[in-house]
Structures are given as C-alpha cells and as structure tokens.
C-alpha cells in the first residue's frame, strides 16, 4: 500500500462528507458530514507524514490542532443548533431562511 | 521504498470507513446516522494504526469516539422529534451534487494515483520514541500552536455553554416560610 492509496481513500471520504454537507436537510447531519471531512483532512496529513516526512514533527502538530478544531466546531455548532431548535422549533436548514432577501 | 505491505487490513479498514460514511450521509433516521459514525471513526483509527501514527490511534478513539460522537448523539437525541425519518432527508440537489462529487473524487483519484510520489526512506520510530518526541515538541518548539489550540478550545467551550444556556433565567424557588417548616421541637 502506497501513499496514493491512502490519499484516494481520504479524498473519497472527503467527497462523501461534502456530499452529506451539501444535501442533508438536518443541521446536525450537516455537522456529522463536516466531521467526516475533517477526518479526511487528518488522514491526509498523517499519510503525507508517514510516507514523505517521517522525521518531521509538523504534520502531527497539524493533526493535533485539527482534532482540537473539530472538537471546538462540534461544540459551538451544536450549541447554535440547539438555540435554533429552541427559537424556530425546527433544525431543517431549508426552513431556516431569515436572512433570505 | 517505504511502503506498507499489509493489503488486507488496509482494504478492510478503507471499506469500513467509506461504507459507514456512505451510510451516515444517506440513511434517513438521523440517530442511526449518528451511530454509524462510530465504525467510520474506528476505521479511520485503523488507518492511522496502519500508518504507524500510534499516538493518533488513541487520540482518535478517545476524542472522536469518546467525546465528539457522544456530544453529537446528545444533540441528536435532544432534537430528533423534529425530522420525520419517513420523509426524504436530502434536498432536491441530491442527484446533481452526487454526480459532481463522484466526478470530482474520480478526477482527484486519477491525479493522485498518476503522480509519482518519492517516498522517504527514513525509518518510522517505534511508538514510545515517537510519542516522547511529540510530547517534547509540544512543550518545546511547538508550544505556541499548542497553547493557541488550548485557548481556542477553552473559548469555544465557554461560548458553547453561553449559547446553549437558555436566555431566561429559571425563576428561583420560593424560600420556605418558617410556618411551613416541619416542627423540629425536641421531645
């Protein structure tokens, strides 16, 4: 198994996540899809680290910061969605269109 | 060349990851989608193990499966009554975006497999050495990104608590009057 195999898996995972983020109606499902995309990015970083630069530290630091960002994004996003649920009674992103002109 | 010789574990982990990711984005019941994220994250952890990123296998299982997924399931179960699982859960752009994603993924895969990557010949350090190096880097050379990430996480968590707290304070419970207190006269 070579670098390109891992990169193909990670790009497929990213596109599956992008598909979910674009097409899902439920706002929490959109966040689940964004988590898939972040996982794909981390997998990419670690594949490049393993095959191209095993002696450098930067990819691992990037992945650590990326996981932190994913946790922060999930916490804030879910808090926002709970607030929307409380105010609108729905979390369907097609129905929440207050900013639509 | 510094390639990985184990084909079967790679295929199993990739199939687990991609298959459950597809179920996550397609299944109608949103709670099922949340639970299908579990094999997906575990598959990614398996791929990390194949890449010999030992520390990140543990981090993936601890943070993603242990923390983020539980948070997601909490939010899913607090709001699950609003989406009827018998109706379609995707908007009308589902088909064109699906075609676009497939075409884009195929193009990216073609480019990535066509490129001639020059693998490094450096030896992958064993788990204990690798993790010790990472820890030393986090308190030494890369202390600033580490601290920024920590402050960011703290700020995000405080912000999440402030956002999720209801705006109206709950009314304080009325203090019991003296007459309502049980008679505690000693015998």
PDB file of C-alpha atoms in Angstrom, chain A residues 2-99:
ATOM      1  CA  UNK A   2       1.448   3.284  -1.073  1.00  0.00           C
ATOM      2  CA  UNK A   3       0.819   6.946  -0.412  1.00  0.00           C
ATOM      3  CA  UNK A   4      -1.618   7.291  -3.300  1.00  0.00           C
ATOM      4  CA  UNK A   5      -3.884   4.553  -1.909  1.00  0.00           C
ATOM      5  CA  UNK A   6      -4.266   6.400   1.363  1.00  0.00           C
ATOM      6  CA  UNK A   7      -4.796   9.678  -0.470  1.00  0.00           C
ATOM      7  CA  UNK A   8      -7.520   8.126  -2.608  1.00  0.00           C
ATOM      8  CA  UNK A   9      -9.304   6.800   0.480  1.00  0.00           C
ATOM      9  CA  UNK A  10      -9.066  10.195   2.125  1.00  0.00           C
ATOM     10  CA  UNK A  11     -10.330  12.065  -0.936  1.00  0.00           C
ATOM     11  CA  UNK A  12     -13.259   9.648  -1.209  1.00  0.00           C
ATOM     12  CA  UNK A  13     -14.038  10.212   2.470  1.00  0.00           C
ATOM     13  CA  UNK A  14     -13.843  13.967   1.902  1.00  0.00           C
ATOM     14  CA  UNK A  15     -16.213  13.848  -1.061  1.00  0.00           C
ATOM     15  CA  UNK A  16     -18.688  11.675   0.852  1.00  0.00           C
ATOM     16  CA  UNK A  17     -18.596  14.269   3.630  1.00  0.00           C
ATOM     17  CA  UNK A  18     -19.033  17.104   1.140  1.00  0.00           C
ATOM     18  CA  UNK A  19     -21.996  15.311  -0.411  1.00  0.00           C
ATOM     19  CA  UNK A  20     -23.618  14.983   3.009  1.00  0.00           C
ATOM     20  CA  UNK A  21     -22.904  18.597   3.928  1.00  0.00           C
ATOM     21  CA  UNK A  22     -24.448  19.848   0.676  1.00  0.00           C
ATOM     22  CA  UNK A  23     -27.510  17.643   0.543  1.00  0.00           C
ATOM     23  CA  UNK A  24     -28.616  16.896   4.098  1.00  0.00           C
ATOM     24  CA  UNK A  25     -31.614  18.793   5.437  1.00  0.00           C
ATOM     25  CA  UNK A  26     -30.963  18.174   9.107  1.00  0.00           C
ATOM     26  CA  UNK A  27     -28.458  20.672  10.520  1.00  0.00           C
ATOM     27  CA  UNK A  28     -26.881  18.089  12.831  1.00  0.00           C
ATOM     28  CA  UNK A  29     -26.385  15.747   9.891  1.00  0.00           C
ATOM     29  CA  UNK A  30     -24.525  18.592   8.184  1.00  0.00           C
ATOM     30  CA  UNK A  31     -22.196  18.776  11.199  1.00  0.00           C
ATOM     31  CA  UNK A  32     -21.724  14.988  11.086  1.00  0.00           C
ATOM     32  CA  UNK A  33     -20.678  15.339   7.431  1.00  0.00           C
ATOM     33  CA  UNK A  34     -18.253  18.137   8.288  1.00  0.00           C
ATOM     34  CA  UNK A  35     -16.674  15.800  10.858  1.00  0.00           C
ATOM     35  CA  UNK A  36     -16.162  13.272   8.054  1.00  0.00           C
ATOM     36  CA  UNK A  37     -14.374  15.938   6.010  1.00  0.00           C
ATOM     37  CA  UNK A  38     -12.135  16.892   8.952  1.00  0.00           C
ATOM     38  CA  UNK A  39     -11.278  13.218   9.420  1.00  0.00           C
ATOM     39  CA  UNK A  40     -10.290  13.035   5.760  1.00  0.00           C
ATOM     40  CA  UNK A  41      -8.006  16.044   6.201  1.00  0.00           C
ATOM     41  CA  UNK A  42      -6.311  14.472   9.229  1.00  0.00           C
ATOM     42  CA  UNK A  43      -5.873  11.209   7.347  1.00  0.00           C
ATOM     43  CA  UNK A  44      -4.234  13.150   4.524  1.00  0.00           C
ATOM     44  CA  UNK A  45      -1.799  14.855   6.894  1.00  0.00           C
ATOM     45  CA  UNK A  46      -0.796  11.592   8.528  1.00  0.00           C
ATOM     46  CA  UNK A  47      -0.380   9.828   5.172  1.00  0.00           C
ATOM     47  CA  UNK A  48       1.977  12.538   3.949  1.00  0.00           C
ATOM     48  CA  UNK A  49       3.842  12.389   7.261  1.00  0.00           C
ATOM     49  CA  UNK A  50       4.229   8.617   7.105  1.00  0.00           C
ATOM     50  CA  UNK A  51       5.409   8.391   3.504  1.00  0.00           C
ATOM     51  CA  UNK A  52       7.173  11.652   2.761  1.00  0.00           C
ATOM     52  CA  UNK A  53       8.481  13.167   6.007  1.00  0.00           C
ATOM     53  CA  UNK A  54       8.529  10.618   8.824  1.00  0.00           C
ATOM     54  CA  UNK A  55      11.205  12.541  10.688  1.00  0.00           C
ATOM     55  CA  UNK A  56       9.427  15.898  10.844  1.00  0.00           C
ATOM     56  CA  UNK A  57       7.046  16.877  13.599  1.00  0.00           C
ATOM     57  CA  UNK A  58       4.829  19.417  11.815  1.00  0.00           C
ATOM     58  CA  UNK A  59       2.173  17.067  10.359  1.00  0.00           C
ATOM     59  CA  UNK A  60       1.477  15.581  13.757  1.00  0.00           C
ATOM     60  CA  UNK A  61       1.145  19.053  15.294  1.00  0.00           C
ATOM     61  CA  UNK A  62      -1.255  19.975  12.479  1.00  0.00           C
ATOM     62  CA  UNK A  63      -3.364  16.890  13.135  1.00  0.00           C
ATOM     63  CA  UNK A  64      -3.461  17.631  16.856  1.00  0.00           C
ATOM     64  CA  UNK A  65      -4.622  21.208  16.198  1.00  0.00           C
ATOM     65  CA  UNK A  66      -7.090  19.866  13.630  1.00  0.00           C
ATOM     66  CA  UNK A  67      -8.656  17.490  16.136  1.00  0.00           C
ATOM     67  CA  UNK A  68      -8.911  20.380  18.610  1.00  0.00           C
ATOM     68  CA  UNK A  69     -10.624  22.472  15.931  1.00  0.00           C
ATOM     69  CA  UNK A  70     -13.037  19.633  15.189  1.00  0.00           C
ATOM     70  CA  UNK A  71     -13.999  19.420  18.855  1.00  0.00           C
ATOM     71  CA  UNK A  72     -14.463  23.193  19.097  1.00  0.00           C
ATOM     72  CA  UNK A  73     -16.502  23.250  15.893  1.00  0.00           C
ATOM     73  CA  UNK A  74     -18.759  20.451  17.098  1.00  0.00           C
ATOM     74  CA  UNK A  75     -19.366  22.115  20.471  1.00  0.00           C
ATOM     75  CA  UNK A  76     -20.172  25.566  19.077  1.00  0.00           C
ATOM     76  CA  UNK A  77     -22.174  24.196  16.138  1.00  0.00           C
ATOM     77  CA  UNK A  78     -24.324  22.001  18.339  1.00  0.00           C
ATOM     78  CA  UNK A  79     -24.931  24.877  20.771  1.00  0.00           C
ATOM     79  CA  UNK A  80     -26.048  27.086  17.869  1.00  0.00           C
ATOM     80  CA  UNK A  81     -28.309  24.318  16.558  1.00  0.00           C
ATOM     81  CA  UNK A  82     -29.893  23.796  19.984  1.00  0.00           C
ATOM     82  CA  UNK A  83     -30.606  27.544  20.111  1.00  0.00           C
ATOM     83  CA  UNK A  84     -32.145  27.440  16.624  1.00  0.00           C
ATOM     84  CA  UNK A  85     -34.245  24.475  17.689  1.00  0.00           C
ATOM     85  CA  UNK A  86     -35.453  26.412  20.724  1.00  0.00           C
ATOM     86  CA  UNK A  87     -36.346  29.525  18.696  1.00  0.00           C
ATOM     87  CA  UNK A  88     -37.705  28.026  15.461  1.00  0.00           C
ATOM     88  CA  UNK A  89     -38.884  24.591  16.536  1.00  0.00           C
ATOM     89  CA  UNK A  90     -37.049  23.050  13.585  1.00  0.00           C
ATOM     90  CA  UNK A  91     -33.499  22.236  12.551  1.00  0.00           C
ATOM     91  CA  UNK A  92     -34.280  21.800   8.877  1.00  0.00           C
ATOM     92  CA  UNK A  93     -31.786  24.075   7.160  1.00  0.00           C
ATOM     93  CA  UNK A  94     -34.217  24.624   4.248  1.00  0.00           C
ATOM     94  CA  UNK A  95     -36.782  26.220   6.547  1.00  0.00           C
ATOM     95  CA  UNK A  96     -34.389  28.493   8.431  1.00  0.00           C
ATOM     96  CA  UNK A  97     -34.245  31.301   5.869  1.00  0.00           C
ATOM     97  CA  UNK A  98     -34.471  34.525   7.886  1.00  0.00           C
ATOM     98  CA  UNK A  99     -31.505  36.011   6.040  1.00  0.00           C
TER      99      UNK A  99
END
